[in-house]
Short mmCIF file of C-alpha atoms in Angstrom, two decimals:
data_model
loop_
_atom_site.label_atom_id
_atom_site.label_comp_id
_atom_site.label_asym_id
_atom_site.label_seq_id
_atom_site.Cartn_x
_atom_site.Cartn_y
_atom_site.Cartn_z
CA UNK A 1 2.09 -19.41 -15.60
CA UNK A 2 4.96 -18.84 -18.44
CA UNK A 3 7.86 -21.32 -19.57
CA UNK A 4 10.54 -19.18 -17.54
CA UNK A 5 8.15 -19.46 -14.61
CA UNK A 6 7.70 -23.19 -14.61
CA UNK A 7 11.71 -23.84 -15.48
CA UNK A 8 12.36 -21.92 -12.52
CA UNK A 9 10.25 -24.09 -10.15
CA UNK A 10 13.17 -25.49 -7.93
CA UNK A 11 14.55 -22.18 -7.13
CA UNK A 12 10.59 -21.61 -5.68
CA UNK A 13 11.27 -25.04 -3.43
CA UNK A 14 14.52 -23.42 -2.28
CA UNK A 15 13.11 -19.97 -1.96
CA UNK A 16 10.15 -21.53 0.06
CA UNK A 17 12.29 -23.60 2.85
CA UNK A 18 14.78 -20.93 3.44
CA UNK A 19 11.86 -18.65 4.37
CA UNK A 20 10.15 -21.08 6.06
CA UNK A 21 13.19 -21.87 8.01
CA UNK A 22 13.69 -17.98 8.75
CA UNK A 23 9.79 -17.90 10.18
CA UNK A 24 10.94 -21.10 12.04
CA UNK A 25 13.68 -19.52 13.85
CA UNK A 26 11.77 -16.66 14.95
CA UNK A 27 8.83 -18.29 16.13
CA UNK A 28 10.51 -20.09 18.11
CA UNK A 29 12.88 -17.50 19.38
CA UNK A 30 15.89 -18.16 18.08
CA UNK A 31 16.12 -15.02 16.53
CA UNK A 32 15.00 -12.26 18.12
CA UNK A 33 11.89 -10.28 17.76
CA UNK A 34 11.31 -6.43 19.68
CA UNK A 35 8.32 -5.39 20.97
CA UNK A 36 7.75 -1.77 21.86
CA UNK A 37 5.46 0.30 24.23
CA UNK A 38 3.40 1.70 22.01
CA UNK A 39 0.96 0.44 19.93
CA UNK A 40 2.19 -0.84 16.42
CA UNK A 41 -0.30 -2.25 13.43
CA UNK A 42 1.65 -3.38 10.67
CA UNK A 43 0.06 -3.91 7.33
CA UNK A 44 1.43 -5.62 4.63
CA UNK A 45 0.82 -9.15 2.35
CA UNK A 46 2.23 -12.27 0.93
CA UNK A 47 2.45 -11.19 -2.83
CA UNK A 48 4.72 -8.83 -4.50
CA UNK A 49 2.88 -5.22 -5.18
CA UNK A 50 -0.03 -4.32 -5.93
CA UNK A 51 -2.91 -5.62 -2.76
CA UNK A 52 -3.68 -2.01 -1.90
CA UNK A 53 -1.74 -1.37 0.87
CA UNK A 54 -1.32 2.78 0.54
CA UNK A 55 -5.12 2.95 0.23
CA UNK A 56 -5.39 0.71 3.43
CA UNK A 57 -3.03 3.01 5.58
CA UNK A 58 -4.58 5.93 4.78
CA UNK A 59 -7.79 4.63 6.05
CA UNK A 60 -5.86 3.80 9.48
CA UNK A 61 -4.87 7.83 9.21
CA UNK A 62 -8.28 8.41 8.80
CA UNK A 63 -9.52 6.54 11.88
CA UNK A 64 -7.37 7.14 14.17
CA UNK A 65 -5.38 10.95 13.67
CA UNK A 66 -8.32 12.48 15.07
CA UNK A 67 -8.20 10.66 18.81
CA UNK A 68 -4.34 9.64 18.74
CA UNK A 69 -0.61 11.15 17.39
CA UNK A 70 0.16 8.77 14.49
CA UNK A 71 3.15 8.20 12.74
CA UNK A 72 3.82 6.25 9.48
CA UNK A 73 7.26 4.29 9.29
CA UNK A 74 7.75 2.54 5.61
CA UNK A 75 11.53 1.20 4.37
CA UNK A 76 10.63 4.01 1.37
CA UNK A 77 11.03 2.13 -2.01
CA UNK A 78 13.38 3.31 -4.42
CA UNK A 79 14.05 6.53 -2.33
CA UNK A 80 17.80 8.27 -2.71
CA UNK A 81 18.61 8.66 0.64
CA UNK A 82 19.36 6.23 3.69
CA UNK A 83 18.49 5.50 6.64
CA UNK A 84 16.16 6.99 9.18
CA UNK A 85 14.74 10.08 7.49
CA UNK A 86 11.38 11.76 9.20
CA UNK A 87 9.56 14.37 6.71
CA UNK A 88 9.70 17.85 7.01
CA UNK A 89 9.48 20.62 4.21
CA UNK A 90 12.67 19.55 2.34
CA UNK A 91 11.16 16.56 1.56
CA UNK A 92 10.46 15.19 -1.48
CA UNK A 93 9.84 11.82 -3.09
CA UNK A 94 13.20 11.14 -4.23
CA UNK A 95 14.36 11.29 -0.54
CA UNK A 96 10.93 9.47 0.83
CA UNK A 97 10.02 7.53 -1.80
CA UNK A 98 6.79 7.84 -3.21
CA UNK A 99 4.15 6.11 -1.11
CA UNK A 100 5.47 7.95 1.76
CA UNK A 101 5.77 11.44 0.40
CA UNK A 102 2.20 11.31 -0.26
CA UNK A 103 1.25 10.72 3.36
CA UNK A 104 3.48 13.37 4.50
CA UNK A 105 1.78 15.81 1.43
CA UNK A 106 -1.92 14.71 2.04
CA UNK A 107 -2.02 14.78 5.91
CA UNK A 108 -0.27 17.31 7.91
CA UNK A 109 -1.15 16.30 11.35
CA UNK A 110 1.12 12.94 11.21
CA UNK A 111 4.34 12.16 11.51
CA UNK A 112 6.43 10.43 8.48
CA UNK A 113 9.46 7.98 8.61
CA UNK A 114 11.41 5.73 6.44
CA UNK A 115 13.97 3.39 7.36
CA UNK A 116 14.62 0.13 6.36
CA UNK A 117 15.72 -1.41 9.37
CA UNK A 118 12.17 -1.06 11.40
CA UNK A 119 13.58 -1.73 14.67
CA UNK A 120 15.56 1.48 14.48
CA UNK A 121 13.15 3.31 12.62
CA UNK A 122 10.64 2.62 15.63
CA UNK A 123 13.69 3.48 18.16
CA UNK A 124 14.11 6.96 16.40
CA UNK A 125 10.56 8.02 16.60
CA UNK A 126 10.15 7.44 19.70
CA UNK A 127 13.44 9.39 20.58
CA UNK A 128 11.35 12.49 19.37
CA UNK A 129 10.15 15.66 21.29
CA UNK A 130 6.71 14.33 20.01
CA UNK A 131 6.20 10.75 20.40
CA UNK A 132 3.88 8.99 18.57
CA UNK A 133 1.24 7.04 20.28
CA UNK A 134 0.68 4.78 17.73
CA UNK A 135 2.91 3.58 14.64
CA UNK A 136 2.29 2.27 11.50
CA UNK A 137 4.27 -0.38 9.38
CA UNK A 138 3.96 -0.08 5.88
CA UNK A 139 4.34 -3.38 4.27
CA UNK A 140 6.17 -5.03 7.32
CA UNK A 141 4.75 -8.31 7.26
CA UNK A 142 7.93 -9.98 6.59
CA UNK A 143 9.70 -7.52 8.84
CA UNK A 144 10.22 -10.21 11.99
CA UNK A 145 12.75 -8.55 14.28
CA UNK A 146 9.67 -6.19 14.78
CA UNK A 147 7.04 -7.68 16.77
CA UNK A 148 3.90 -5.50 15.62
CA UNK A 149 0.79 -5.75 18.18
CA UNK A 150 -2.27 -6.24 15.64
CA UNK A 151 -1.10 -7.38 11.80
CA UNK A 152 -3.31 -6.55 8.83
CA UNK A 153 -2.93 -8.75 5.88
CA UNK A 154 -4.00 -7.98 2.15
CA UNK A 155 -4.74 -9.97 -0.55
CA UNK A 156 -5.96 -9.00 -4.01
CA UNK A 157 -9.32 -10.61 -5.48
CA UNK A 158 -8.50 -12.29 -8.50
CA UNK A 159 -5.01 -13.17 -6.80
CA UNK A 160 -5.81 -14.77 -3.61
CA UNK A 161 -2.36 -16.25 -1.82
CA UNK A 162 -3.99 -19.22 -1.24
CA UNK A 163 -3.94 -19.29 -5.07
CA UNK A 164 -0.32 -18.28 -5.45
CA UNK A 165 2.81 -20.00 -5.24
CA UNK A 166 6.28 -18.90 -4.03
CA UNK A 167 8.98 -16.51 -6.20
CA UNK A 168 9.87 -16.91 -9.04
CA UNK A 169 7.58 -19.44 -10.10
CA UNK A 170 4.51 -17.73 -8.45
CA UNK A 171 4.64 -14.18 -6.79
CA UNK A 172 4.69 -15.24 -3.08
CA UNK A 173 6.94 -13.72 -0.68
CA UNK A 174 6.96 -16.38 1.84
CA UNK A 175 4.79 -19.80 2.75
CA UNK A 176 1.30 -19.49 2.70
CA UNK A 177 1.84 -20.45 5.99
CA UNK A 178 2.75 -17.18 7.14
CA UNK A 179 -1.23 -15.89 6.81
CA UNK A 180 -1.52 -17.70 10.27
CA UNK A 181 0.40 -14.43 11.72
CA UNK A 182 -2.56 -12.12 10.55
CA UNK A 183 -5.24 -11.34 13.28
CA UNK A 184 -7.39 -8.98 10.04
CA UNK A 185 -7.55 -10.69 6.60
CA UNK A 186 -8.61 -8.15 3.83
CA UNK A 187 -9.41 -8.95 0.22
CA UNK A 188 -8.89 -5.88 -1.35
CA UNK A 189 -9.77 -4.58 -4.66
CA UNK A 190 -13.04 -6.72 -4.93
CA UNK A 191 -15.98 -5.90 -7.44
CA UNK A 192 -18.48 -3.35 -6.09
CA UNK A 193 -21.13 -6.23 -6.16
CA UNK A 194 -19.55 -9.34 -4.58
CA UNK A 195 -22.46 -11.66 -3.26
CA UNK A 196 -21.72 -13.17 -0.07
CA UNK A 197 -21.80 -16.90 -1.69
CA UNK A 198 -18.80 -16.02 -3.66
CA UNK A 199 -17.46 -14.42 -0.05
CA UNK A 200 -18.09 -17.18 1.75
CA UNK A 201 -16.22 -19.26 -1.05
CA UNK A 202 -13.31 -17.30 -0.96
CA UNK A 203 -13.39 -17.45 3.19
CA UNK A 204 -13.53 -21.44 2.70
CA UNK A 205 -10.45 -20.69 0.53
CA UNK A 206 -8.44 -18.89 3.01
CA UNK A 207 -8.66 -21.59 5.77
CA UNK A 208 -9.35 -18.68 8.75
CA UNK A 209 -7.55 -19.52 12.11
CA UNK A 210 -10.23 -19.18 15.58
CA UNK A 211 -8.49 -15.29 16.32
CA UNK A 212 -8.55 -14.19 12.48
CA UNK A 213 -10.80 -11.95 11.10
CA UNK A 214 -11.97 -11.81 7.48
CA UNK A 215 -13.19 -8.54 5.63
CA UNK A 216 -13.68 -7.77 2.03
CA UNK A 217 -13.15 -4.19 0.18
CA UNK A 218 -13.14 -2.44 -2.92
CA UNK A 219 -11.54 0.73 -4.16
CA UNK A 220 -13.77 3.74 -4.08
CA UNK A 221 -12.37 6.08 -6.66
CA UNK A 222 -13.19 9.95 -5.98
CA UNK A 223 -15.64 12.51 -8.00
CA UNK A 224 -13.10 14.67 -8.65
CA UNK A 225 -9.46 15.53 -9.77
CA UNK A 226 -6.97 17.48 -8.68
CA UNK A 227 -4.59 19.09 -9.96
CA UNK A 228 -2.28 21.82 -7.82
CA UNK A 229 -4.91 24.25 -7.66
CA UNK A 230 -8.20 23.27 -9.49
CA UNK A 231 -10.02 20.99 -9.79
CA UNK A 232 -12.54 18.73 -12.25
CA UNK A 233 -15.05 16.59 -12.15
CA UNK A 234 -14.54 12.92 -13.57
CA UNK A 235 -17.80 12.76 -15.45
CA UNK A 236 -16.41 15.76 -17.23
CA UNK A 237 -12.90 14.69 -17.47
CA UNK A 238 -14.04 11.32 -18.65
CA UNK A 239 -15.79 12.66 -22.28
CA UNK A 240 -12.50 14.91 -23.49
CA UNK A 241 -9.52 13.35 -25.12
CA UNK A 242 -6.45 13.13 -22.39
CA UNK A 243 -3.60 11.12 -21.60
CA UNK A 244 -3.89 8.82 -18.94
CA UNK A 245 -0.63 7.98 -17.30
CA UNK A 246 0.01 5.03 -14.80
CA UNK A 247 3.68 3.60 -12.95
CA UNK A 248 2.20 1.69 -10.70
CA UNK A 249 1.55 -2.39 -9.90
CA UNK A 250 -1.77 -3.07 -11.71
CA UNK A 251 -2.96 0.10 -13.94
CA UNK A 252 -6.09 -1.53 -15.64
CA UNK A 253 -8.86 -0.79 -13.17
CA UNK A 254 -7.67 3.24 -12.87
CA UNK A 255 -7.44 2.94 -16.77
CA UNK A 256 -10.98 0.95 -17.14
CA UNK A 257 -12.53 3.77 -15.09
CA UNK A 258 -11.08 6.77 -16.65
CA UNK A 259 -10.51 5.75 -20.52
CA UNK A 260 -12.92 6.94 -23.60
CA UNK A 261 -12.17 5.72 -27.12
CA UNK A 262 -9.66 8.29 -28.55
CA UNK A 263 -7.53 8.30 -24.97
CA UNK A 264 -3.52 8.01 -24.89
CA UNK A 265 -2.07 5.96 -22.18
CA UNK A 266 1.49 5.63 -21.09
CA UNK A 267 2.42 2.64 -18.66
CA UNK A 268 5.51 2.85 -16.37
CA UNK A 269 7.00 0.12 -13.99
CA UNK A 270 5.97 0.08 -10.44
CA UNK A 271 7.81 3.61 -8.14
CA UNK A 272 9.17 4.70 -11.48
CA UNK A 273 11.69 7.72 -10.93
CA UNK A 274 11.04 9.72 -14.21
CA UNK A 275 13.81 10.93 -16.30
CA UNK A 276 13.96 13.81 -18.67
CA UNK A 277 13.26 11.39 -21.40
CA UNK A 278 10.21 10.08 -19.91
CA UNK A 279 9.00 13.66 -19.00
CA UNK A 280 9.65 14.33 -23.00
CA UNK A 281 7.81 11.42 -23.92
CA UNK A 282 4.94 12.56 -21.95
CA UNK A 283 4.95 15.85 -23.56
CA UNK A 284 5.08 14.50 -27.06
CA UNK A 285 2.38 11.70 -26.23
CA UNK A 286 0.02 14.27 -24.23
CA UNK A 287 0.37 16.81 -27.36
CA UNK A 288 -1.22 19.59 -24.36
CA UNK A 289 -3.96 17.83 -24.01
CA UNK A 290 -5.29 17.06 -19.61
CA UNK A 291 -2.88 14.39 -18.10
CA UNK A 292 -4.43 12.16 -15.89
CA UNK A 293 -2.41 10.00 -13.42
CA UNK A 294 -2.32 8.35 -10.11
CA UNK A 295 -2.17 10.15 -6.79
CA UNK A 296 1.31 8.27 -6.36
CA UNK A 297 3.05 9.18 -9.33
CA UNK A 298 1.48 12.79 -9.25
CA UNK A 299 3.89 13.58 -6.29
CA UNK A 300 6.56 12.82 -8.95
CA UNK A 301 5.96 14.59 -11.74
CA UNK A 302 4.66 17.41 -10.17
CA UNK A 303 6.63 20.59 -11.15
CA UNK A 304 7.93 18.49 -14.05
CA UNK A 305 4.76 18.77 -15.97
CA UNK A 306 2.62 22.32 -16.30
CA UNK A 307 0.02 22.51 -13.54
CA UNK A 308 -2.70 23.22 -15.45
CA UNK A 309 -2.21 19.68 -17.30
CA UNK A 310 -1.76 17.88 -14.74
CA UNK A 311 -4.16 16.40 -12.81
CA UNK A 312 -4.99 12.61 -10.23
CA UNK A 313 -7.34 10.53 -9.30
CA UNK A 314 -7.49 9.72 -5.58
CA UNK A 315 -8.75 6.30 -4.22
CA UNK A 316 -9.93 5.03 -0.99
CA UNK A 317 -10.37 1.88 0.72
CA UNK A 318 -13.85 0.98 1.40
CA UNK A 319 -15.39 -2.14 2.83
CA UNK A 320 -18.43 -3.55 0.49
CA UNK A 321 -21.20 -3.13 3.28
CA UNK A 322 -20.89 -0.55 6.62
CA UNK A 323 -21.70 -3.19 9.22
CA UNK A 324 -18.15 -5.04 8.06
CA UNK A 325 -16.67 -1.28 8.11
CA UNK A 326 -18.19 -0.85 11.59
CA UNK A 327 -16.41 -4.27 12.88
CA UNK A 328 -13.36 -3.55 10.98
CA UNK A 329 -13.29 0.23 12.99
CA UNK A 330 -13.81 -1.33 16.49
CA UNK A 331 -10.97 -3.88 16.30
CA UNK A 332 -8.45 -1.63 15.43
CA UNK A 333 -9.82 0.99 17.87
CA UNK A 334 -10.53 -1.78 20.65
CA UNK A 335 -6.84 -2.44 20.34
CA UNK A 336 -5.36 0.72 20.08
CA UNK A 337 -7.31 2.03 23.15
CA UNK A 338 -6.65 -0.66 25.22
CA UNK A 339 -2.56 -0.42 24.22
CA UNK A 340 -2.66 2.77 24.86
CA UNK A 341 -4.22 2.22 28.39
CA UNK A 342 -1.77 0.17 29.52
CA UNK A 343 1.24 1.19 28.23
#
């Protein structure tokens, strides 16, 4: 923890109790929470950026698109528009932001939304011609006035909340307290090879309530990537000298698995718009060599940089063994079926 960090340890006290009075308030109804008819899963964490939670919604897509109409409803960080907004082909990440453009991009059977106020965003999809049957919050954990029907919570290994205190000293959105809200507990981004004694340590850690359930996964990154219209493999991709080219949370794993010794990387903040002068800096740093980025900040620079340059890599969310995938997979579908039932 820094100097500024530790000076700045009352404003964390302060930070703390008016959250924790906010949670108060609403858990004991004073303010109001809205629950819908439909089933809602809202995934989200404790920490500021960076647990995984795009990989982790995708999976959702994954599981349930084939069986049940899905939509996606994030607030759509950084995006230059307002309000409600549901994709269609005018979209773009400017007006979606660019979590959400890449759901809309990368599966065309769903339905995407943005809107910071939840409650209405939830209100307007299910005004549609084609209602949803199940919606999913992106990062909504702190989003109260909806009441979601199944919460997912992530936390990064390495960065446990239990570890973590509140903003700005530490990089906690609210109280600890607030895992008790979960009913799934993921530690995401864990080594390939975790042994269950340091799983069970980090479950003693996490002080699980009777109805919470614990899993543990790591990001599987593809074999291949993509640019617009080819593709390559990464064993070939890794060997040739490229420019690899990150803006999001925590860029060292997708640089760790990528990077050879003559490489060029370029680090942006977190949902960086690029500018003209960043897309010239790219050009003079790539010098035409291959351009290797994220799957996020591809649907950014797309059409800014020449197609044949660049190219992402796409992760998934994967639990470390398939019996814990299999449990994981029957929860979620054990609740959306029986929502669904008796709606």
């Amino acid at each position: 923890m820094n100097l500024v960090r530790k000076i700045l340890f009352p404003f964390a006290v302060l930070y703390g109790l008016i959250t924790s009075i906010r949670n108060f308030l609403f858990d004991k109804g004073m303010l109001k929470s809205y629950s819908f008819d439909v089933p809602i899963i809202a995934v989200g964490n404790l920490s500021v950026g960076g647990t995984g939670k795009t990989p982790q919604i995708e999976y959702l897509i994954r599981l349930l698109s084939p069986k049940y109409k899905i939509a996606t409803l994030s607030r759509g960080y950084k995006r230059q528009s307002e309000g409600f907004v549901l994709a269609d082909s005018t979209s773009n990440a400017e007006i979606l932001g660019d979590e959400p453009f890449q759901f809309y991009t990368k599966f065309n059977n769903i339905q995407v939304a943005v809107d910071a106020n939840r409650k209405n965003g939830i209100e307007q999809l299910l005004s549609q011609t084609e209602k949803p049957e199940v919606i999913l919050l992106d990062d909504a954990f702190q989003h109260r006035k909806v009441k979601a029907g199944l919460y997912i919570l992530l936390t990064s290994y390495g960065d446990l909340y239990a570890d973590d205190f509140m903003l700005p000293t530490g990089n906690l959105r609210e109280s600890k307290n607030g895992a008790k809200r979960a009913n799934i507990i993921v530690v995401t981004k864990c080594p390939a090879t975790l042994s269950l004694v340091e799983q069970n340590k980090i479950k003693a850690k996490l002080k699980l309530l009777p109805h919470q359930e614990l899993f543990f996964s790591f990001i599987d990154y593809d074999e291949l990537v993509y640019s617009e219209d080819k593709t390559m493999k990464v064993s070939e991709i890794k060997i040739v000298d490229k420019l690899l080219l990150a803006g999001i949370a925590k860029p060292n794993p997708f640089f760790a698995y990528l990077q050879s010794e003559n490489d060029e990387k370029l680090v942006f903040p977190d949902h960086h718009h690029f500018t003209e002068s960043d897309i010239k800096e790219i050009e003079n740093k790539s010098q035409n060599k291959k351009i290797i980025t994220t799957e996020k900040d591809f649907v950014r620079l797309k059409g800014s940089i020449p197609k044949e340059q660049l190219f992402y890599l796409p992760i998934r969310s994967a639990f470390l063994s398939a019996g814990a995938g299999d449990n994981f997979d029957k929860i979620i579908t054990n609740y959306v079926g029986t929502s669904t039932r008796n709606r």
